[in-house]
Amino acid sequence: MSEFKHLYDDFKPEHYQIYLDINRETKRFEGKVTVTGEAFATDLAFHQKDLAITAVVVNGQTVAFSLDEDEETVNFQISAPSKLTVAFTYSAALTDNMTGIYPSYYEVCGVKKQLVGTQFETHFARQAFPAIDEPAAKATFDLSVKFDEQDGELIVSNMPEISNENGIHTFETTVKMSAYLLAFVLGDLQSKLGQTKNGTKVGVFATKAHKPQALDFPLDIAIRVIEFYESYFNVAYPLPHSWHIGLPDFSAGAMENWGCITYREVALLADPDNSTLATRQYVALVIAHELAHQWFGDLVTMQWWDDLWLNESFANMMEYVAIDSIEPNWHIWEQFSTAEATMALNRDAIDGVQSVHVAVNHPDEINTLFDGAIVYAKGARLMVMLRKWLGDTDFSAGLHTYFDKHQYGNTVGRDLWEALSKTSGRDVSAFMTSWIDQPGYPVLSVSVEKDTLVLRQQQFFTGEGVDKQRLWQIPLNSNWTGLPDVLSKAEVRLPNFAKLSAENGDKPLLFNAQNAAHYLVKYSTDLNEKIVSKIDSFDHITKVQLIQSALKLAEGGLSDYADLVELLATFDNESSNVVNTAMTQALNALKIFVDESSESEKNFKTFVGNLFEKQYKRLGWDKIAGESFNDEQLRALPISWEIYAENADALTQSSALFAKHKADIHSIPADSRPLVLKNEITENETADLVRQYFEAYAKTTDQKFQRELNLAVSSTKKMATVDYILSQYRKTALIKPQDLRFWFASLIRREFSQAKAFKWLTENWEWVQEKLGGDMASGDFIEFIGNVFDTADKLNEFTKFTDSFKDEPAFKRLIEMAKTEITSKIALLGAQKEKVQIALSSEIENVPKKV
C-alpha cells in the first residue's frame, strides 16, 4: 500500500445527496450520490470499497475514472481546483460482516425475518456510498431510501422522515457531521416513545421477537440521561429526536450514530420479569455512554483517529457520572474500580501497550485503536483523575466552553486542554500530557528512612519491560495534609515524618484516595502493616484498591502472591459487593497456580469455601423483599464460589432449582440461572442435557441467556462435547458471527478444552477473518490466547500460528503484547507457584476446625 494520505486535503465536502434502493431478497442495493464541495487539487480521490461504480459526473460532465481496490478509492481528474458537484452512480452487495449496510436476521414465532441496518464507524461509510470517509470531512446529508417494503415495516434514520412518495422515504437534512455517523435501520420494528422536558423525542425500537415491556427501562434511562447531560454540559441536545435501536446482529456493543443509536440487543433491552440488577445497570451505562457521544464525538469530533480518546475516554467516564446522578443508590462509582480500573491496570502494565493518544499511519491500524482497556478504560480513569484534580465545577464549565467553541467542528487534544485551563486557571496540558502520550503507568513507592518520608516513581510492568525512565505528573491524593499536591520528579524526600504523622492523628498513610488516579502504591512493610491493621475501618473503594495493588504488585514481581493470599483471608466476613468482586478477580488470578484435580486445587477450594461461607449463609439463594441493592448484586458471588468449593448445600440447592425449572430453564431466576446451568453440566452432564441447552440457545431471543448457555455448556468435562461445540462454530444460523468470540473465549480459557479450541482457530483463521476481519472483533482472538497460554510449548505454537500475519498493522501490536504476556506467565509460574501453594496450605491450617 502506498504512503498514507488524507483525502480531505484535496476535497472538502459540504453536502451529500444520497439515494439508495435496497433489495433484501437479492442482498444488493443501487445508489446515486451527489456531493458538493471544494476541490484543492486536480487529481481527486473519494473513498469507496466494493462499489460497482458505473458513472462519475463532474459539474454535469461525465469523466473517466479508475478504481484502486488496495487504496479503497475511486480516482478521477478535473481541469482546475474549484467548487464543484460530483455525482456517482453505482451498485453493491449488502455485506455479511456487520459493516457498511448489512442484513440482520431473527425469528418471530418460527418465521424468519430480516432487518437492514448500518455500521459506518470507523471507515465503512465507503461501503455504502463514495465519500471522503474521514472524521474531519464534516458535511450535511440528505438521505432517501427505497426498499422492498412490506406492510407494517418502517425505516428510521438520524433525522425525522419528511416524505414517503412512491416508496421512497426521504429524511430531513442532517446537521453538519462526519460520514461515519450517518445511519438508518429498516424492517418490522416495534417502538416505545417519550420525550424530554425540553421537547426532544426519544424512542426505543426493537424487533417484535421481544416483549414490549423490555423497551420501557431503556426509554426511561435515555430520557433522564439526556436531561442530565443538557444540564451538566449546559448545551442543548441538538437534534429533534434520539432513537435507540436494538439489532439482532451487531458486532460492537453499540454505535453512537447521531440521533440514531444502534445497539446489540443485550446492551439495550431489559426484561422486567426476569432480569438482574447487573443487567439493568449494564444497559443504563451503555445508553449513557452512547448519549455522551452525542456531544463528545458527534457535536464535536476528533480531527483524526489518533485522538479517538476525545470520544471514547470521555464517554466512558461520563456514563458513570450520568448514572450516578440519576440512580445514586446504585453506587456505580464503586463498580468503576472493579471494572474500568481493573481492566486498565491489567493491560497497561504490559510492555509494548499503546498510549491513549497514538499515531495512526495506516488505515488498517484504525480499528486497533479501539482497545477497551486503553482508550476506553484507561482513558476514562485519566478523565476521572483530571475531574478530581480540577474539581467538578471547573471541569463542567470547561466542557461547556469546549462545546460552545467547537460545536459542529473537529478538535485535537490541546483544544480540550485549553478550554479546561481557561475555566480552571490551571495548566491542564502540563498535567495531562505525560498520561495521554505515554504508555503504561507508574508505581509510587512509599517508605520512611531516618524520619524522612521518601516517595519514588517508576514505570510498573508485569513481565519483562524496558524502563525508559518515564515520569508522570502523579496527583498524590493523600489522606494526610501537609504533603505535595503532585509528584513530578523521580523522587522526593520529605523530612520530619514523625511530626507529620502526629499532625495527622497517626492514622495510616494512604495515597491515591478513592482510587481516582491511574497508578499503584507500594508501601514499605511497616507502613503496609499499619494499613492492614486498620483495614476494617476503610471504605469499600479503599479495600478494593488494596486488593488490586496486592495482586498487581505480585504480578510485577514487587511482592509475593503469598502476601495476597494472606490479605484475602482477612476479608472472610466482607459484605460489600464491590469488595467481593475484587476478591473474586484476585482469586481467579490465583487459579493459574493451581492444577486441576490436584491437592493444591483441593486446598484452594477449601480456602475459597471458607472465605465466602459467611456471606453464603447470610444471603442464601432467594431474594429478600426490601433488601439492599448491594445484597441483591452480591448473592451470586458467594453461591458461585461455594458451588466451586463443592459445598454440599450449594450443590443440592442448585440441583433442586434446575429440577424445578427443567421444563423451562429460561424461567430459572436470572440472578442464579448462570450458576445453576453451569453446575448442572459439571455435575450431571448427559447428551440430552447438552442437546437441551443448544435447543434453548437456538430458540431464545434473550442474548444474555444465550451467553449463559454458552458458558455453561463450555464448562463440560467431556471431550466429545468439546468436539460438538467446535463443530457448531461455523453454523452462523445458530452461533451468530457477533457471538463467535465469546464461544471461543469460553473454551480457550479452560485447560481441558484449550488445545482443541486453539487447533480450531488455526484451521479456521481465514474464515474468522472473512466474517469478522472488517471490524475490531478479530483481534480479540489473539488477546484471548495471550491471556491464557502459559508454557513455552504454547508460546511456540502461538508464534508459529501468527508468523504469517505478525507484521500486519491490524495485528502487529496485539501479537507482540500477547507474546510478552505469555512469557510473563511462564516466569510467574516458575517463581511463585510453590509459594502460593504453601500459603494456601498455611491459611487452611489457621482456620478453626469445624465441629
CSV table of C-alpha atoms in Angstrom, one decimal, residues 344-677:
chain,number,residue,atom,x,y,z
A,344,ALA,CA,-6.8,-0.6,32.6
A,345,LEU,CA,-4.3,-1.7,35.3
A,346,ASN,CA,-4.0,-5.1,33.7
A,347,ARG,CA,-3.4,-4.3,30.1
A,348,ASP,CA,-1.5,-1.0,30.6
A,349,ALA,CA,1.2,-2.9,32.6
A,350,ILE,CA,2.4,-4.9,29.6
A,351,ASP,CA,5.4,-3.5,27.8
A,352,GLY,CA,4.5,-2.5,24.2
A,353,VAL,CA,1.0,-1.3,25.0
A,354,GLN,CA,-0.3,1.6,23.1
A,355,SER,CA,-0.7,5.0,24.6
A,356,VAL,CA,-4.1,6.7,24.9
A,357,HIS,CA,-3.0,9.1,22.1
A,358,VAL,CA,-1.3,7.1,19.4
A,359,ALA,CA,-0.3,8.0,15.8
A,360,VAL,CA,-2.1,6.2,13.0
A,361,ASN,CA,0.0,5.8,9.9
A,362,HIS,CA,-2.0,3.2,8.1
A,363,PRO,CA,-5.8,2.7,7.6
A,364,ASP,CA,-5.6,-0.9,8.9
A,365,GLU,CA,-4.4,0.5,12.2
A,366,ILE,CA,-7.6,2.4,12.9
A,367,ASN,CA,-9.5,-0.5,14.4
A,368,THR,CA,-6.6,-1.4,16.7
A,369,LEU,CA,-7.1,1.9,18.5
A,370,PHE,CA,-10.4,0.6,20.0
A,371,ASP,CA,-8.6,-1.2,22.8
A,372,GLY,CA,-11.2,-1.4,25.5
A,373,ALA,CA,-8.6,-1.4,28.2
A,374,ILE,CA,-6.7,1.7,27.0
A,375,VAL,CA,-8.7,4.2,25.0
A,376,TYR,CA,-11.9,3.3,27.0
A,377,ALA,CA,-10.9,2.1,30.5
A,378,LYS,CA,-7.6,3.8,31.0
A,379,GLY,CA,-8.8,6.9,29.2
A,380,ALA,CA,-11.8,7.1,31.5
A,381,ARG,CA,-9.6,6.6,34.5
A,382,LEU,CA,-7.5,9.5,33.4
A,383,MET,CA,-10.6,11.7,32.9
A,384,VAL,CA,-11.7,10.8,36.4
A,385,MET,CA,-8.3,11.8,37.7
A,386,LEU,CA,-8.5,15.1,35.8
A,387,ARG,CA,-12.0,15.8,37.1
A,388,LYS,CA,-10.9,15.3,40.7
A,389,TRP,CA,-7.8,17.4,40.2
A,390,LEU,CA,-9.8,20.4,38.7
A,391,GLY,CA,-13.0,20.0,40.8
A,392,ASP,CA,-16.3,19.2,39.2
A,393,THR,CA,-17.4,22.9,38.9
A,394,ASP,CA,-14.4,23.9,36.8
A,395,PHE,CA,-14.5,20.7,34.9
A,396,SER,CA,-18.1,21.1,33.9
A,397,ALA,CA,-17.6,24.7,33.0
A,398,GLY,CA,-14.6,23.8,30.8
A,399,LEU,CA,-16.7,21.3,28.9
A,400,HIS,CA,-19.3,23.9,28.2
A,401,THR,CA,-16.5,26.2,26.8
A,402,TYR,CA,-15.2,23.4,24.7
A,403,PHE,CA,-18.6,22.5,23.2
A,404,ASP,CA,-19.5,26.2,22.7
A,405,LYS,CA,-16.3,27.0,20.8
A,406,HIS,CA,-16.0,23.8,18.7
A,407,GLN,CA,-19.6,22.6,18.0
A,408,TYR,CA,-20.1,21.0,14.6
A,409,GLY,CA,-16.3,21.1,14.2
A,410,ASN,CA,-13.2,18.9,14.8
A,411,THR,CA,-10.6,19.1,17.5
A,412,VAL,CA,-7.3,17.7,18.8
A,413,GLY,CA,-6.4,17.1,22.4
A,414,ARG,CA,-4.9,20.6,23.1
A,415,ASP,CA,-8.3,22.2,22.3
A,416,LEU,CA,-9.8,20.5,25.2
A,417,TRP,CA,-6.9,21.3,27.5
A,418,GLU,CA,-7.2,25.0,26.5
A,419,ALA,CA,-10.9,25.0,27.4
A,420,LEU,CA,-10.3,23.4,30.8
A,421,SER,CA,-7.3,25.6,31.5
A,422,LYS,CA,-9.4,28.7,30.7
A,423,THR,CA,-12.1,27.9,33.2
A,424,SER,CA,-9.8,26.4,36.0
A,425,GLY,CA,-6.8,28.7,35.7
A,426,ARG,CA,-4.6,25.5,35.9
A,427,ASP,CA,-2.1,24.2,33.2
A,428,VAL,CA,-4.1,21.2,32.2
A,429,SER,CA,-1.8,20.3,29.3
A,430,ALA,CA,1.3,20.2,31.5
A,431,PHE,CA,-0.6,17.9,33.9
A,432,MET,CA,-2.1,15.5,31.4
A,433,THR,CA,0.4,15.2,28.6
A,434,SER,CA,2.5,12.6,30.4
A,435,TRP,CA,-0.6,10.5,30.9
A,436,ILE,CA,-2.1,10.7,27.5
A,437,ASP,CA,1.0,10.5,25.3
A,438,GLN,CA,3.0,7.9,27.3
A,439,PRO,CA,2.1,4.2,27.5
A,440,GLY,CA,2.0,2.5,30.9
A,441,TYR,CA,1.7,3.9,34.4
A,442,PRO,CA,3.8,4.3,37.5
A,443,VAL,CA,4.1,2.6,40.8
A,444,LEU,CA,4.6,5.0,43.7
A,445,SER,CA,7.0,3.5,46.3
A,446,VAL,CA,6.4,4.9,49.8
A,447,SER,CA,8.9,4.3,52.6
A,448,VAL,CA,10.3,6.0,55.7
A,449,GLU,CA,14.1,6.4,56.0
A,450,LYS,CA,15.5,8.0,59.2
A,451,ASP,CA,12.4,10.0,59.8
A,452,THR,CA,12.2,11.1,56.2
A,453,LEU,CA,9.2,10.2,54.0
A,454,VAL,CA,10.5,9.0,50.6
A,455,LEU,CA,8.3,8.9,47.6
A,456,ARG,CA,9.7,7.4,44.4
A,457,GLN,CA,8.0,6.7,41.0
A,458,GLN,CA,9.0,4.3,38.2
A,459,GLN,CA,7.1,2.6,35.4
A,460,PHE,CA,5.3,-0.6,36.5
A,461,PHE,CA,5.5,-3.7,34.4
A,462,THR,CA,4.1,-7.2,34.6
A,463,GLY,CA,6.7,-9.4,32.9
A,464,GLU,CA,9.7,-8.0,31.3
A,465,GLY,CA,9.8,-4.4,30.4
A,466,VAL,CA,12.2,-1.8,29.2
A,467,ASP,CA,12.5,1.0,31.7
A,468,LYS,CA,12.7,4.2,29.7
A,469,GLN,CA,12.9,6.5,32.7
A,470,ARG,CA,9.4,7.8,32.0
A,471,LEU,CA,8.0,10.2,34.6
A,472,TRP,CA,4.3,11.2,35.3
A,473,GLN,CA,2.6,14.1,37.0
A,474,ILE,CA,1.2,12.0,39.8
A,475,PRO,CA,-1.6,13.5,41.9
A,476,LEU,CA,-0.8,12.1,45.3
A,477,ASN,CA,-4.4,12.4,46.7
A,478,SER,CA,-3.3,11.5,50.2
A,479,ASN,CA,-5.5,11.2,53.3
A,480,TRP,CA,-2.8,13.3,55.1
A,481,THR,CA,-2.4,17.0,55.0
A,482,GLY,CA,0.9,18.7,54.6
A,483,LEU,CA,2.0,16.7,51.5
A,484,PRO,CA,2.6,17.9,48.0
A,485,ASP,CA,-0.3,18.0,45.5
A,486,VAL,CA,1.6,16.4,42.6
A,487,LEU,CA,4.8,14.3,42.3
A,488,SER,CA,6.6,15.2,39.1
A,489,LYS,CA,10.1,14.1,39.9
A,490,ALA,CA,11.5,10.6,40.1
A,491,GLU,CA,12.0,11.0,43.9
A,492,VAL,CA,11.0,13.4,46.6
A,493,ARG,CA,12.2,13.3,50.3
A,494,LEU,CA,10.0,14.9,53.0
A,495,PRO,CA,11.6,15.4,56.4
A,496,ASN,CA,10.1,15.2,59.9
A,497,PHE,CA,7.9,12.1,59.3
A,498,ALA,CA,7.1,11.6,62.9
A,499,LYS,CA,5.9,15.2,63.3
A,500,LEU,CA,3.8,14.9,60.1
A,501,SER,CA,2.2,11.7,61.4
A,502,ALA,CA,1.3,13.2,64.7
A,503,GLU,CA,-0.3,16.2,63.0
A,504,ASN,CA,-2.5,13.7,61.1
A,505,GLY,CA,-3.5,11.8,64.1
A,506,ASP,CA,-1.1,8.9,63.5
A,507,LYS,CA,-3.7,7.4,61.1
A,508,PRO,CA,-2.4,5.0,58.4
A,509,LEU,CA,-0.8,6.9,55.5
A,510,LEU,CA,-2.7,6.4,52.2
A,511,PHE,CA,-2.2,7.7,48.7
A,512,ASN,CA,-4.4,7.8,45.6
A,513,ALA,CA,-7.6,8.3,47.7
A,514,GLN,CA,-10.7,6.8,46.2
A,515,ASN,CA,-8.5,5.0,43.6
A,516,ALA,CA,-9.1,8.1,41.4
A,517,ALA,CA,-5.7,8.2,39.6
A,518,HIS,CA,-4.0,5.7,37.4
A,519,TYR,CA,-1.1,4.3,39.4
A,520,LEU,CA,-0.3,1.7,42.1
A,521,VAL,CA,1.2,2.4,45.5
A,522,LYS,CA,3.7,0.1,47.1
A,523,TYR,CA,4.1,0.8,50.8
A,524,SER,CA,7.1,-0.3,52.8
A,525,THR,CA,6.5,-3.3,55.2
A,526,ASP,CA,6.0,-1.2,58.3
A,527,LEU,CA,3.6,1.3,56.6
A,528,ASN,CA,1.6,-1.6,55.0
A,529,GLU,CA,1.3,-3.5,58.3
A,530,LYS,CA,-0.3,-0.4,59.8
A,531,ILE,CA,-2.7,-0.1,56.9
A,532,VAL,CA,-3.8,-3.8,57.1
A,533,SER,CA,-4.3,-3.5,60.9
A,534,LYS,CA,-7.0,-0.9,60.3
A,535,ILE,CA,-8.5,-2.5,57.1
A,536,ASP,CA,-12.0,-2.9,58.6
A,537,SER,CA,-12.3,0.8,59.1
A,538,PHE,CA,-11.7,1.7,55.4
A,539,ASP,CA,-14.4,2.4,52.8
A,540,HIS,CA,-15.2,-0.1,50.1
A,541,ILE,CA,-13.1,1.5,47.3
A,542,THR,CA,-10.0,1.7,49.5
A,543,LYS,CA,-10.4,-2.1,50.3
A,544,VAL,CA,-10.8,-2.8,46.6
A,545,GLN,CA,-7.7,-0.7,45.9
A,546,LEU,CA,-5.6,-2.6,48.5
A,547,ILE,CA,-6.6,-6.0,46.9
A,548,GLN,CA,-5.9,-4.7,43.4
A,549,SER,CA,-2.5,-3.4,44.4
A,550,ALA,CA,-1.5,-6.6,46.2
A,551,LEU,CA,-2.4,-8.6,43.1
A,552,LYS,CA,-0.7,-6.3,40.6
A,553,LEU,CA,2.5,-5.9,42.7
A,554,ALA,CA,2.7,-9.7,42.9
A,555,GLU,CA,2.3,-10.0,39.1
A,556,GLY,CA,5.0,-7.4,38.7
A,557,GLY,CA,7.4,-9.2,41.0
A,558,LEU,CA,7.4,-6.5,43.6
A,559,SER,CA,5.8,-8.7,46.2
A,560,ASP,CA,4.9,-12.4,46.7
A,561,TYR,CA,1.5,-13.9,45.9
A,562,ALA,CA,1.6,-15.3,49.4
A,563,ASP,CA,1.0,-11.7,50.6
A,564,LEU,CA,-2.1,-11.6,48.5
A,565,VAL,CA,-3.4,-14.9,49.9
A,566,GLU,CA,-2.8,-13.6,53.5
A,567,LEU,CA,-4.6,-10.3,52.6
A,568,LEU,CA,-7.6,-12.1,51.1
A,569,ALA,CA,-8.0,-14.2,54.2
A,570,THR,CA,-8.8,-11.0,56.2
A,571,PHE,CA,-12.0,-10.5,54.2
A,572,ASP,CA,-13.8,-13.7,55.3
A,573,ASN,CA,-16.7,-11.6,56.7
A,574,GLU,CA,-16.8,-8.9,54.0
A,575,SER,CA,-20.4,-8.0,52.9
A,576,SER,CA,-19.7,-5.4,50.2
A,577,ASN,CA,-20.4,-6.5,46.7
A,578,VAL,CA,-17.7,-4.5,45.1
A,579,VAL,CA,-15.1,-5.8,47.6
A,580,ASN,CA,-16.2,-9.3,47.0
A,581,THR,CA,-15.9,-8.6,43.3
A,582,ALA,CA,-12.3,-7.5,43.8
A,583,MET,CA,-11.7,-10.7,45.9
A,584,THR,CA,-13.1,-12.7,43.0
A,585,GLN,CA,-10.8,-11.1,40.5
A,586,ALA,CA,-7.8,-11.8,42.7
A,587,LEU,CA,-8.9,-15.5,43.3
A,588,ASN,CA,-9.4,-16.0,39.6
A,589,ALA,CA,-5.8,-14.8,39.0
A,590,LEU,CA,-4.6,-17.2,41.6
A,591,LYS,CA,-6.1,-20.2,39.7
A,592,ILE,CA,-3.1,-20.1,37.4
A,593,PHE,CA,-1.0,-21.6,40.2
A,594,VAL,CA,-3.5,-24.5,40.9
A,595,ASP,CA,-3.5,-27.6,38.7
A,596,GLU,CA,-6.9,-29.1,38.0
A,597,SER,CA,-7.8,-32.1,40.2
A,598,SER,CA,-4.7,-31.8,42.3
A,599,GLU,CA,-4.1,-31.5,46.0
A,600,SER,CA,-3.4,-27.8,45.5
A,601,GLU,CA,-6.8,-27.3,43.9
A,602,LYS,CA,-8.4,-29.1,46.8
A,603,ASN,CA,-6.7,-26.7,49.2
A,604,PHE,CA,-7.7,-23.7,47.0
A,605,LYS,CA,-11.3,-24.9,47.1
A,606,THR,CA,-11.2,-25.2,50.9
A,607,PHE,CA,-9.7,-21.7,51.1
A,608,VAL,CA,-12.4,-20.0,49.0
A,609,GLY,CA,-15.1,-22.1,50.7
A,610,ASN,CA,-14.0,-20.7,54.0
A,611,LEU,CA,-13.7,-17.2,52.5
A,612,PHE,CA,-17.3,-17.0,51.2
A,613,GLU,CA,-19.2,-19.2,53.6
A,614,LYS,CA,-20.5,-16.5,56.0
A,615,GLN,CA,-21.9,-14.4,53.1
A,616,TYR,CA,-23.4,-17.6,51.6
A,617,LYS,CA,-25.2,-18.4,54.8
A,618,ARG,CA,-26.3,-14.7,55.3
A,619,LEU,CA,-27.8,-14.3,51.9
A,620,GLY,CA,-29.0,-17.7,50.9
A,621,TRP,CA,-30.4,-18.3,47.4
A,622,ASP,CA,-33.6,-16.3,47.4
A,623,LYS,CA,-34.1,-12.6,47.0
A,624,ILE,CA,-35.5,-11.0,50.2
A,625,ALA,CA,-38.1,-8.3,50.0
A,626,GLY,CA,-36.7,-4.9,50.7
A,627,GLU,CA,-33.0,-6.0,50.6
A,628,SER,CA,-30.3,-3.5,49.6
A,629,PHE,CA,-29.0,-3.2,46.0
A,630,ASN,CA,-25.7,-4.4,47.5
A,631,ASP,CA,-27.1,-7.7,48.7
A,632,GLU,CA,-29.1,-8.2,45.6
A,633,GLN,CA,-25.9,-8.0,43.5
A,634,LEU,CA,-23.7,-9.8,45.9
A,635,ARG,CA,-25.7,-13.0,46.3
A,636,ALA,CA,-24.4,-14.7,43.1
A,637,LEU,CA,-20.7,-14.4,44.1
A,638,PRO,CA,-20.8,-16.5,47.3
A,639,ILE,CA,-23.1,-19.0,45.7
A,640,SER,CA,-20.7,-19.4,42.7
A,641,TRP,CA,-17.7,-19.9,44.9
A,642,GLU,CA,-19.4,-22.3,47.3
A,643,ILE,CA,-20.5,-24.4,44.3
A,644,TYR,CA,-16.9,-24.4,43.1
A,645,ALA,CA,-15.8,-25.3,46.6
A,646,GLU,CA,-18.2,-28.3,46.5
A,647,ASN,CA,-20.3,-27.0,49.4
A,648,ALA,CA,-22.9,-29.8,49.8
A,649,ASP,CA,-25.8,-27.4,50.5
A,650,ALA,CA,-24.9,-25.2,47.4
A,651,LEU,CA,-24.7,-28.3,45.2
A,652,THR,CA,-28.0,-29.6,46.5
A,653,GLN,CA,-29.8,-26.2,46.2
A,654,SER,CA,-28.5,-25.8,42.6
A,655,SER,CA,-29.7,-29.3,41.5
A,656,ALA,CA,-33.1,-28.7,43.1
A,657,LEU,CA,-33.5,-25.4,41.4
A,658,PHE,CA,-32.7,-26.9,38.0
A,659,ALA,CA,-35.1,-29.8,38.5
A,660,LYS,CA,-37.8,-27.4,39.4
A,661,HIS,CA,-37.4,-25.5,36.2
A,662,LYS,CA,-36.2,-28.3,33.9
A,663,ALA,CA,-39.1,-27.9,31.5
A,664,ASP,CA,-38.3,-24.2,31.0
A,665,ILE,CA,-34.7,-23.4,32.0
A,666,HIS,CA,-35.1,-19.8,31.0
A,667,SER,CA,-37.5,-19.3,33.9
A,668,ILE,CA,-34.8,-20.0,36.5
A,669,PRO,CA,-34.4,-16.8,38.5
A,670,ALA,CA,-32.0,-14.6,36.5
A,671,ASP,CA,-29.6,-13.9,39.4
A,672,SER,CA,-28.8,-17.6,39.9
A,673,ARG,CA,-29.5,-19.0,36.4
A,674,PRO,CA,-26.0,-18.9,35.0
A,675,LEU,CA,-24.7,-20.7,38.1
A,676,VAL,CA,-27.4,-23.4,38.0
A,677,LEU,CA,-26.9,-24.0,34.3
